[in-house]
CSV table of C-alpha atoms in Angstrom, one decimal:
chain,number,residue,atom,x,y,z
A,174,MET,CA,-45.4,16.7,32.8
A,175,THR,CA,-48.1,14.7,35.2
A,176,THR,CA,-49.3,16.7,38.3
A,177,ALA,CA,-49.1,14.4,41.5
A,178,GLN,CA,-52.3,13.5,42.9
A,179,PRO,CA,-53.2,14.6,46.3
A,180,ALA,CA,-53.2,11.8,48.9
A,181,ARG,CA,-56.5,10.6,49.8
A,182,LEU,CA,-57.4,10.4,53.6
A,183,SER,CA,-60.6,8.1,54.9
A,184,LEU,CA,-63.6,10.1,56.6
A,185,ARG,CA,-62.5,8.3,59.9
A,186,ALA,CA,-59.0,9.8,59.7
A,187,ALA,CA,-59.8,12.6,58.4
A,188,ARG,CA,-62.0,12.4,62.1
A,189,ARG,CA,-59.0,11.3,63.4
A,190,LEU,CA,-56.9,14.1,62.9
A,191,ALA,CA,-59.5,17.1,63.3
A,192,ILE,CA,-59.7,15.7,67.0
A,193,GLY,CA,-56.4,15.4,68.1
A,194,ALA,CA,-55.9,18.6,66.5
A,195,GLN,CA,-58.2,20.7,68.8
A,196,GLY,CA,-56.9,18.5,72.2
A,197,ILE,CA,-60.1,16.4,72.6
A,198,ALA,CA,-58.5,13.2,72.3
A,199,ALA,CA,-55.3,13.1,74.8
A,200,PRO,CA,-55.8,12.7,78.2
A,201,LEU,CA,-57.1,14.6,81.0
A,202,PRO,CA,-54.7,16.1,83.1
A,203,THR,CA,-54.8,14.9,86.8
A,204,GLY,CA,-54.1,16.6,89.5
A,205,ARG,CA,-54.3,20.7,90.0
A,206,LEU,CA,-54.1,22.4,86.9
A,207,ASP,CA,-51.8,25.0,86.5
A,208,ILE,CA,-50.9,27.9,83.5
A,209,ARG,CA,-49.3,25.2,81.3
A,210,HIS,CA,-52.7,23.3,81.0
A,211,LEU,CA,-54.4,26.3,79.9
A,212,ARG,CA,-51.3,27.2,77.1
A,213,ARG,CA,-51.6,23.0,76.0
A,214,ALA,CA,-55.4,24.3,75.6
A,215,MET,CA,-54.7,27.2,73.7
A,216,ASP,CA,-52.0,26.1,71.6
A,217,CYS,CA,-54.6,23.0,70.2
A,218,MET,CA,-57.0,25.9,69.6
A,219,GLY,CA,-55.0,29.3,68.6
A,220,LEU,CA,-58.1,31.3,70.3
A,221,LEU,CA,-61.0,30.9,71.9
A,222,GLN,CA,-64.4,32.3,71.0
A,223,ILE,CA,-66.3,34.6,73.8
A,224,ASP,CA,-70.1,33.7,74.5
A,225,ALA,CA,-72.3,35.5,77.0
A,226,VAL,CA,-74.9,32.0,77.2
A,227,ASN,CA,-74.3,31.5,80.5
A,228,VAL,CA,-77.4,28.0,80.8
A,229,LEU,CA,-74.4,25.7,82.3
A,230,ALA,CA,-71.4,27.9,82.4
A,231,ARG,CA,-69.5,30.6,80.5
A,232,SER,CA,-69.4,29.3,77.1
A,233,HIS,CA,-66.3,29.6,76.9
A,234,LEU,CA,-65.5,27.5,80.0
A,235,LEU,CA,-67.2,24.6,78.8
A,236,VAL,CA,-64.6,24.6,75.8
A,237,LEU,CA,-61.7,24.7,78.0
A,238,ARG,CA,-63.4,22.3,79.8
A,239,ALA,CA,-63.2,19.9,77.4
A,240,ARG,CA,-59.5,20.1,76.6
A,241,MET,CA,-58.3,20.7,80.9
A,242,GLY,CA,-61.1,18.9,82.9
A,243,GLY,CA,-60.6,20.3,86.8
A,244,THR,CA,-62.9,22.3,88.1
A,245,HIS,CA,-65.2,25.4,87.4
A,246,ASP,CA,-63.3,27.7,89.3
A,247,ALA,CA,-59.7,26.2,88.5
A,248,VAL,CA,-60.4,26.6,85.0
A,249,LEU,CA,-61.3,30.7,85.0
A,250,GLY,CA,-59.5,31.4,87.6
A,251,LEU,CA,-56.6,30.5,85.0
A,252,LEU,CA,-58.3,32.2,82.5
A,253,GLU,CA,-58.3,35.6,84.4
A,254,ARG,CA,-55.1,35.8,85.5
A,255,ALA,CA,-53.8,35.1,81.9
A,256,ALA,CA,-55.8,37.5,80.5
A,257,TYR,CA,-56.6,40.6,83.1
A,258,ALA,CA,-52.8,40.4,85.3
A,259,ARG,CA,-52.4,43.6,86.8
A,260,ARG,CA,-48.9,44.2,84.8
A,261,SER,CA,-49.3,44.2,81.0
A,262,ASP,CA,-46.4,41.7,80.5
A,263,GLU,CA,-47.7,39.0,83.0
A,264,ARG,CA,-50.8,38.9,80.5
A,265,GLU,CA,-50.6,35.9,78.7
A,266,LEU,CA,-53.8,36.5,76.5
A,267,THR,CA,-56.3,39.2,75.8
A,268,GLU,CA,-59.5,40.0,73.7
A,269,TYR,CA,-59.9,41.0,70.3
A,270,TRP,CA,-61.7,39.6,67.0
A,271,GLY,CA,-60.3,37.1,65.9
A,272,HIS,CA,-63.5,34.5,65.3
A,273,GLU,CA,-66.0,36.7,66.5
A,274,ALA,CA,-65.2,38.3,69.6
A,275,SER,CA,-62.4,35.8,71.2
A,276,PHE,CA,-59.6,35.9,73.5
A,277,VAL,CA,-56.0,35.3,71.1
A,278,ARG,CA,-52.5,34.6,72.6
A,279,VAL,CA,-50.9,37.9,73.2
A,280,ALA,CA,-48.3,36.7,71.4
A,281,ASP,CA,-50.4,36.2,68.2
A,282,TRP,CA,-52.3,40.4,68.7
A,283,PRO,CA,-50.3,41.7,65.8
A,284,LEU,CA,-51.2,39.2,63.6
A,285,PHE,CA,-54.6,41.2,63.5
A,286,GLY,CA,-53.2,44.6,62.6
A,287,TRP,CA,-54.5,44.8,59.2
A,288,ARG,CA,-57.9,44.0,60.5
A,289,MET,CA,-57.2,46.9,63.2
A,290,ARG,CA,-55.6,49.4,60.2
A,291,ARG,CA,-58.7,48.0,57.7
A,292,GLY,CA,-61.4,49.1,60.6
A,293,ALA,CA,-59.7,52.7,61.2
A,294,ALA,CA,-59.7,53.3,57.6
A,295,GLY,CA,-63.5,52.3,57.8
A,296,ASP,CA,-64.1,48.5,57.2
A,297,MET,CA,-66.1,47.6,60.2
A,298,TRP,CA,-69.3,46.3,61.3
A,299,SER,CA,-71.9,48.6,59.2
A,300,GLY,CA,-73.4,50.4,62.6
A,301,TYR,CA,-69.3,51.2,64.2
A,302,ALA,CA,-68.1,51.9,60.7
A,303,ARG,CA,-71.3,54.3,60.1
A,304,PHE,CA,-70.7,55.8,63.8
A,305,GLY,CA,-66.6,56.3,63.3
A,306,GLU,CA,-67.5,57.8,60.2
A,307,ALA,CA,-69.6,60.6,61.9
A,308,ASN,CA,-68.2,61.2,65.2
A,309,GLN,CA,-64.3,61.0,65.2
A,310,PRO,CA,-64.3,64.1,67.7
A,311,LYS,CA,-66.2,61.7,70.7
A,312,ILE,CA,-64.2,58.6,69.5
A,313,ALA,CA,-60.7,61.1,70.2
A,314,ALA,CA,-62.2,62.7,73.2
A,315,ALA,CA,-63.3,59.1,74.7
A,316,LEU,CA,-59.7,58.4,73.6
A,317,ASP,CA,-58.6,61.2,75.3
A,318,TRP,CA,-60.6,61.0,78.8
A,319,MET,CA,-59.3,56.9,79.1
A,320,THR,CA,-55.7,58.3,78.8
A,321,ALA,CA,-55.9,60.5,81.4
A,322,ASN,CA,-58.2,58.1,83.9
A,323,GLY,CA,-57.3,54.8,83.5
A,324,PRO,CA,-59.6,51.7,82.7
A,325,ALA,CA,-63.5,52.2,82.1
A,326,SER,CA,-65.9,50.8,81.3
A,327,THR,CA,-68.7,52.2,78.4
A,328,ALA,CA,-71.3,53.2,81.4
A,329,GLU,CA,-68.5,55.2,82.9
A,330,VAL,CA,-67.0,56.6,79.8
A,331,ASP,CA,-70.7,57.9,78.6
A,332,ALA,CA,-71.1,59.2,82.4
A,333,ALA,CA,-68.2,60.7,81.9
A,334,MET,CA,-68.9,62.3,78.4
A,335,ASP,CA,-72.2,63.4,79.0
A,336,TRP,CA,-73.1,62.4,74.8
A,337,GLY,CA,-76.4,62.4,75.7
A,338,PRO,CA,-78.9,59.4,74.0
A,339,GLY,CA,-77.5,56.9,72.1
A,340,VAL,CA,-77.8,55.1,68.8
A,341,ARG,CA,-80.8,53.3,67.7
A,342,GLY,CA,-80.3,49.9,65.9
A,343,PRO,CA,-82.2,46.8,65.1
A,344,TRP,CA,-80.7,44.9,68.7
A,345,GLY,CA,-81.6,47.9,70.6
A,346,THR,CA,-80.0,51.5,71.0
A,347,ARG,CA,-76.8,51.7,71.8
A,348,SER,CA,-75.1,54.4,73.8
A,349,ASN,CA,-72.2,56.8,72.0
A,350,GLY,CA,-69.6,55.3,74.9
A,351,LYS,CA,-70.4,51.7,73.4
A,352,LEU,CA,-70.0,52.7,69.9
A,353,ALA,CA,-67.1,55.4,70.7
A,354,LEU,CA,-64.8,52.4,72.5
A,355,ALA,CA,-66.2,48.9,70.2
A,356,TRP,CA,-64.5,51.4,67.5
A,357,LEU,CA,-61.3,52.1,68.9
A,358,PHE,CA,-60.7,48.4,70.3
A,359,TRP,CA,-61.4,47.4,66.5
A,360,ALA,CA,-59.1,49.7,65.5
A,361,GLY,CA,-56.5,48.4,68.4
A,362,ARG,CA,-56.6,51.7,70.0
A,363,VAL,CA,-58.3,50.0,73.3
A,364,GLY,CA,-58.0,46.9,74.7
A,365,VAL,CA,-59.9,44.9,77.8
A,366,ALA,CA,-58.0,45.5,80.6
A,367,ASP,CA,-60.6,43.6,83.0
A,368,ARG,CA,-64.0,42.9,83.7
A,369,ALA,CA,-66.4,43.2,86.7
A,370,GLY,CA,-68.9,40.2,85.9
A,371,PHE,CA,-70.0,40.5,82.7
A,372,VAL,CA,-68.6,44.1,82.0
A,373,ARG,CA,-65.4,45.0,80.2
A,374,ARG,CA,-63.3,47.5,81.4
A,375,TYR,CA,-61.3,49.2,78.3
A,376,ASP,CA,-57.8,50.8,78.4
A,377,VAL,CA,-55.6,53.0,76.5
A,378,ILE,CA,-53.8,49.8,74.1
A,379,GLU,CA,-50.6,50.9,75.8
A,380,ARG,CA,-51.3,50.0,79.5
A,381,VAL,CA,-53.1,46.6,78.3
A,382,LEU,CA,-50.0,45.3,76.3
A,383,PRO,CA,-46.4,45.4,76.5
A,384,PRO,CA,-45.0,47.5,73.7
A,385,GLU,CA,-43.2,44.9,71.9
A,386,VAL,CA,-46.7,43.9,70.9
A,387,VAL,CA,-48.1,47.1,70.4
A,388,GLU,CA,-45.3,48.4,68.0
A,389,ALA,CA,-45.4,45.1,66.0
A,390,VAL,CA,-45.7,45.7,62.6
A,391,VAL,CA,-47.0,42.2,60.3
A,392,ASP,CA,-47.2,43.1,56.8
A,393,GLU,CA,-51.5,42.2,55.4
A,394,PRO,CA,-50.1,39.0,53.3
A,395,ASP,CA,-47.9,37.8,56.0
A,396,ALA,CA,-50.1,37.9,58.5
A,397,HIS,CA,-52.7,36.3,56.5
A,398,ARG,CA,-50.7,33.4,56.1
A,399,ALA,CA,-49.4,33.0,59.2
A,400,LEU,CA,-53.4,32.6,60.4
A,401,LEU,CA,-54.0,30.7,57.6
A,402,ALA,CA,-51.5,28.2,58.6
A,403,ASP,CA,-52.5,28.5,62.5
A,404,ALA,CA,-55.7,27.3,61.2
A,405,ALA,CA,-54.8,24.5,59.8
A,406,ARG,CA,-52.5,23.3,62.6
A,407,CYS,CA,-55.5,23.8,64.9
A,408,LEU,CA,-58.5,22.2,62.8
A,409,GLY,CA,-56.1,19.0,61.6
A,410,VAL,CA,-57.8,19.3,58.5
A,411,ALA,CA,-59.8,21.7,56.4
A,412,THR,CA,-61.4,23.1,53.6
A,413,ALA,CA,-60.0,26.3,51.9
A,414,ASP,CA,-63.9,27.6,53.7
A,415,ASP,CA,-62.6,26.5,56.8
A,416,LEU,CA,-59.1,27.8,57.5
A,417,ILE,CA,-61.1,31.2,56.1
A,418,ASP,CA,-63.5,31.0,59.0
A,419,TYR,CA,-61.5,29.9,61.7
A,420,HIS,CA,-60.0,33.6,61.6
A,421,ARG,CA,-62.8,35.2,59.4
A,422,LEU,CA,-59.9,36.3,56.6
A,423,PRO,CA,-61.2,38.6,53.7
A,424,LYS,CA,-62.7,35.9,51.4
A,425,ARG,CA,-61.1,37.0,48.0
A,426,ILE,CA,-58.0,36.8,49.3
A,427,ALA,CA,-57.7,34.5,51.7
A,428,PRO,CA,-57.3,31.8,48.7
A,429,ALA,CA,-54.7,32.8,47.3
A,430,ARG,CA,-52.2,33.0,50.6
A,431,ILE,CA,-53.5,29.4,50.9
A,432,ALA,CA,-52.3,28.6,47.6
A,433,GLU,CA,-49.0,30.5,48.5
A,434,LEU,CA,-48.6,28.5,51.5
A,435,VAL,CA,-49.4,25.0,49.3
A,436,ALA,CA,-46.8,25.8,46.8
A,437,ASP,CA,-44.0,27.0,49.9
A,438,GLY,CA,-44.7,23.3,52.0
A,439,GLN,CA,-46.3,24.6,54.2
A,440,LEU,CA,-49.9,23.3,53.4
A,441,ARG,CA,-50.4,19.6,51.6
A,442,GLU,CA,-53.4,18.8,49.5
A,443,VAL,CA,-55.7,16.1,50.5
A,444,ALA,CA,-58.7,14.1,49.1
A,445,VAL,CA,-61.6,13.8,51.6
A,446,GLU,CA,-62.9,10.1,51.7
A,447,GLY,CA,-67.2,11.9,50.8
A,448,TRP,CA,-65.7,15.6,50.6
A,449,ASP,CA,-66.9,17.8,47.0
A,450,ARG,CA,-64.1,20.0,47.6
A,451,PRO,CA,-59.7,19.9,48.3
A,452,GLY,CA,-58.7,19.2,52.2
A,453,TYR,CA,-55.5,20.9,53.7
A,454,VAL,CA,-53.5,19.1,56.2
A,455,PRO,CA,-49.7,21.0,57.8
A,456,ALA,CA,-46.9,19.7,56.2
A,457,GLY,CA,-45.5,16.7,58.1
A,458,GLN,CA,-49.1,15.8,60.2
A,459,ARG,CA,-49.1,12.6,61.9
A,460,ALA,CA,-52.3,10.3,62.0
A,461,ALA,CA,-53.4,10.6,65.8
A,462,ARG,CA,-53.8,7.2,67.4
A,463,ARG,CA,-55.9,8.0,70.6
A,464,GLN,CA,-59.4,7.9,70.1
A,465,SER,CA,-62.0,10.9,70.5
A,466,ARG,CA,-62.9,11.3,74.6
A,467,SER,CA,-66.1,11.3,75.2
A,468,VAL,CA,-67.3,14.3,76.3
A,469,LEU,CA,-70.1,17.1,75.5
A,470,LEU,CA,-69.0,19.7,73.6
A,471,SER,CA,-70.5,23.7,73.4
A,472,PRO,CA,-72.2,24.7,70.7
A,473,PHE,CA,-69.1,27.8,70.1
A,474,ASP,CA,-66.2,24.7,70.6
A,475,PRO,CA,-63.8,24.9,67.4
A,476,LEU,CA,-64.4,21.6,66.8
A,477,VAL,CA,-68.2,22.2,65.9
A,478,TRP,CA,-68.6,26.2,65.2
A,479,HIS,CA,-68.2,26.3,61.6
A,480,ARG,CA,-71.4,24.0,60.8
A,481,PRO,CA,-70.5,23.2,57.3
A,482,ARG,CA,-67.2,21.3,58.4
A,483,ALA,CA,-69.0,19.6,61.7
A,484,GLU,CA,-71.9,18.5,58.8
A,485,ARG,CA,-69.0,17.4,56.3
A,486,LEU,CA,-66.7,16.0,58.7
A,487,PHE,CA,-69.1,14.2,60.8
A,488,GLY,CA,-72.3,14.0,59.0
A,489,PHE,CA,-74.0,16.3,62.0
A,490,HIS,CA,-76.2,19.1,60.5
A,491,TYR,CA,-76.3,21.7,63.5
A,492,ARG,CA,-78.4,24.8,64.2
A,493,ILE,CA,-78.2,26.3,67.6
A,494,GLU,CA,-82.2,27.3,68.8
A,495,ILE,CA,-81.3,29.7,71.4
A,496,TYR,CA,-82.8,32.8,69.1
A,497,THR,CA,-85.7,30.4,67.7
A,498,PRO,CA,-89.0,30.4,69.5
A,499,LYS,CA,-90.1,27.6,71.7
A,500,ALA,CA,-92.6,26.4,70.0
A,501,LYS,CA,-90.1,26.0,66.9
A,502,ARG,CA,-87.2,24.3,68.4
A,503,GLN,CA,-86.6,21.6,67.5
A,504,TYR,CA,-84.0,20.0,70.1
A,505,GLY,CA,-83.8,22.4,72.6
A,506,TYR,CA,-82.9,25.6,73.5
A,507,PHE,CA,-79.0,24.8,73.8
A,508,VAL,CA,-78.1,21.9,72.7
A,509,LEU,CA,-74.5,20.4,73.0
A,510,PRO,CA,-73.5,17.4,71.0
A,511,PHE,CA,-72.2,14.6,72.1
A,512,LEU,CA,-68.5,13.5,70.9
A,513,HIS,CA,-68.1,9.2,71.1
A,514,ASP,CA,-65.6,7.4,69.7
A,515,ASP,CA,-64.7,9.7,66.7
A,516,ALA,CA,-68.2,10.2,66.0
A,517,LEU,CA,-71.5,12.9,67.0
A,518,VAL,CA,-73.5,10.3,68.0
A,519,ALA,CA,-76.2,12.3,70.0
A,520,ARG,CA,-77.6,15.9,70.8
A,521,LEU,CA,-78.6,17.0,74.5
A,522,ASP,CA,-80.7,20.4,75.3
A,523,VAL,CA,-79.1,20.7,79.2
A,524,ARG,CA,-79.2,23.5,81.8
A,525,VAL,CA,-78.3,23.9,85.1
A,526,ASP,CA,-81.8,24.4,87.9
A,527,ARG,CA,-80.4,26.6,90.0
A,528,GLU,CA,-83.1,25.8,92.2
A,529,ARG,CA,-82.9,22.8,92.4
A,530,ASN,CA,-79.4,22.6,92.3
A,531,VAL,CA,-79.0,19.3,89.5
A,532,LEU,CA,-78.1,19.5,85.6
A,533,GLU,CA,-81.5,18.7,84.0
A,534,VAL,CA,-81.7,17.6,80.9
A,535,PRO,CA,-85.0,18.4,78.7
A,536,ALA,CA,-84.2,16.6,76.0
A,537,SER,CA,-81.9,13.5,74.3
A,538,TRP,CA,-81.5,12.7,70.9
A,539,THR,CA,-79.5,10.0,68.5
A,540,GLU,CA,-78.0,10.9,66.1
A,541,PRO,CA,-79.5,8.9,63.0
A,542,GLY,CA,-76.0,7.3,61.2
A,543,SER,CA,-73.6,7.9,64.2
A,544,TRP,CA,-75.8,6.4,67.5
A,545,PRO,CA,-74.3,2.7,67.9
A,546,ASN,CA,-76.6,-0.2,66.5
A,547,ASP,CA,-75.6,-3.1,68.3
A,548,ALA,CA,-76.4,-3.9,72.1
A,549,ALA,CA,-72.7,-3.6,73.5
A,550,ALA,CA,-71.9,-0.8,71.5
A,551,GLU,CA,-74.8,0.9,72.7
A,552,THR,CA,-74.2,-0.2,76.5
A,553,LYS,CA,-70.7,1.6,76.6
A,554,ALA,CA,-72.2,5.1,74.6
A,555,LEU,CA,-75.1,5.0,77.3
A,556,GLU,CA,-72.8,4.5,80.1
A,557,ALA,CA,-69.8,7.0,78.8
A,558,LEU,CA,-73.0,9.8,78.5
A,559,ALA,CA,-74.6,9.3,82.2
A,560,THR,CA,-71.1,9.4,83.3
A,561,GLU,CA,-70.2,12.6,81.4
A,562,LEU,CA,-73.4,14.3,82.2
A,563,HIS,CA,-72.9,13.1,86.3
A,564,ALA,CA,-68.9,15.2,85.8
A,565,LEU,CA,-70.4,17.9,83.9
A,566,SER,CA,-73.2,18.6,87.2
A,567,ALA,CA,-70.9,18.6,89.3
A,568,TRP,CA,-67.9,20.7,87.6
A,569,CYS,CA,-71.1,23.0,87.5
A,570,GLY,CA,-71.7,22.8,91.6
A,571,GLY,CA,-75.1,20.2,90.9
A,572,GLU,CA,-75.8,17.6,92.8
A,573,GLY,CA,-77.1,14.9,90.6
A,574,VAL,CA,-78.8,14.5,87.1
A,575,SER,CA,-82.5,15.0,86.1
A,576,VAL,CA,-83.4,13.8,82.4
A,577,LEU,CA,-86.5,14.2,81.2
A,578,SER,CA,-89.0,12.8,78.5
A,579,ARG,CA,-88.4,14.3,75.4
A,580,GLY,CA,-86.5,12.8,73.2
A,581,ASP,CA,-85.9,9.6,71.7
A,582,LEU,CA,-82.8,8.7,73.5
A,583,ALA,CA,-84.6,9.9,76.9
A,584,GLY,CA,-86.0,6.7,78.5
A,585,ARG,CA,-82.5,4.6,77.8
A,586,LEU,CA,-80.4,7.9,78.9
A,587,ARG,CA,-82.8,8.2,82.2
A,588,ALA,CA,-82.2,4.6,83.4
A,589,ALA,CA,-78.5,5.0,82.5
A,590,VAL,CA,-78.4,8.2,84.3
A,591,THR,CA,-79.5,6.2,87.3
A,592,GLY,CA,-77.7,3.1,87.1
A,593,ALA,CA,-74.3,5.5,87.5
A,594,ASP,CA,-75.3,7.3,90.2
A,595,CYS,CA,-75.7,3.7,92.4
């Protein structure tokens, strides 16, 4: 009996599958944004990583912009209404640990119950686990106080509990209230009711989510299979490592669940050109017909957040340099990949100069092997990038674009930006 060989997929076809699955090939919505556009974006991504970096705007808003367009305030308003509606039965999104801290669909919250149960048993980040092991009375007191008093920030819980000094760690001192609420959040006992700026306000989970969601129990193997299948749908084509990383599943267990999905016919193994390991696509996945839009991507966009996949899929070696000392940065502080014609063709260090109210580009670089090598294609790429920079500036509330001199693309891009501004 011979074993069927996996279907072969060109690298370009794999890129198009990945881009199409993430919703960055379909035309942007026209007219006023509404909740349907946010739902469509979330259906493409499954979840949305939250990040506080605010060089341009909160990073997760840039991720939504790439799929929704609109204005900054429109995107933010839709996200806040979906995640923090006053009534729990009106919420479509909620915060939890998905791919790091994330917005997840409320309907998917029970799929993370295994993580909550493991967390309550001590399987969570080591600092939270140590605190939980030593401080269950404090954690119970914080939960009881919140049950009686309603939504509160960590500072409000600290003030009410009067616990004194916090716990020192590698990232500074964390208060007892912060650690208690982080433990409860991981264990699924509290959720995020709303935010005041960047500050979370927590409440008991029964007031954050509807009872049918809170009470739903999904067995761990079933939850893992569902999350892996969802990751495959969102990624379009992916290796086992890519699928596991998407929801940060247990590395020792997930491969067996992937094999089960292949055996069940939910996933199909493929051999992707240039990959040294099998790829997987959802059963029935159709080839994408549209090219990518030309768009600057957040460093935390699902298309590029798993750096080994970005390198395997696009030949794009990507490392965020926010925490690298300035003198040692290769490309810049907040560097955005530029997606154009199904490739990552350039990278730009970008920030908003609040005093001059312009979008500033301190450095701009072509991507070797991907940047167009003929004049007509290069002109097209430059025009697309200049248009995207002006659009991003307007989206951030800026009134223009300023391209500085660092990087091999700077001179050409400055000329294109100036031309696009005329």
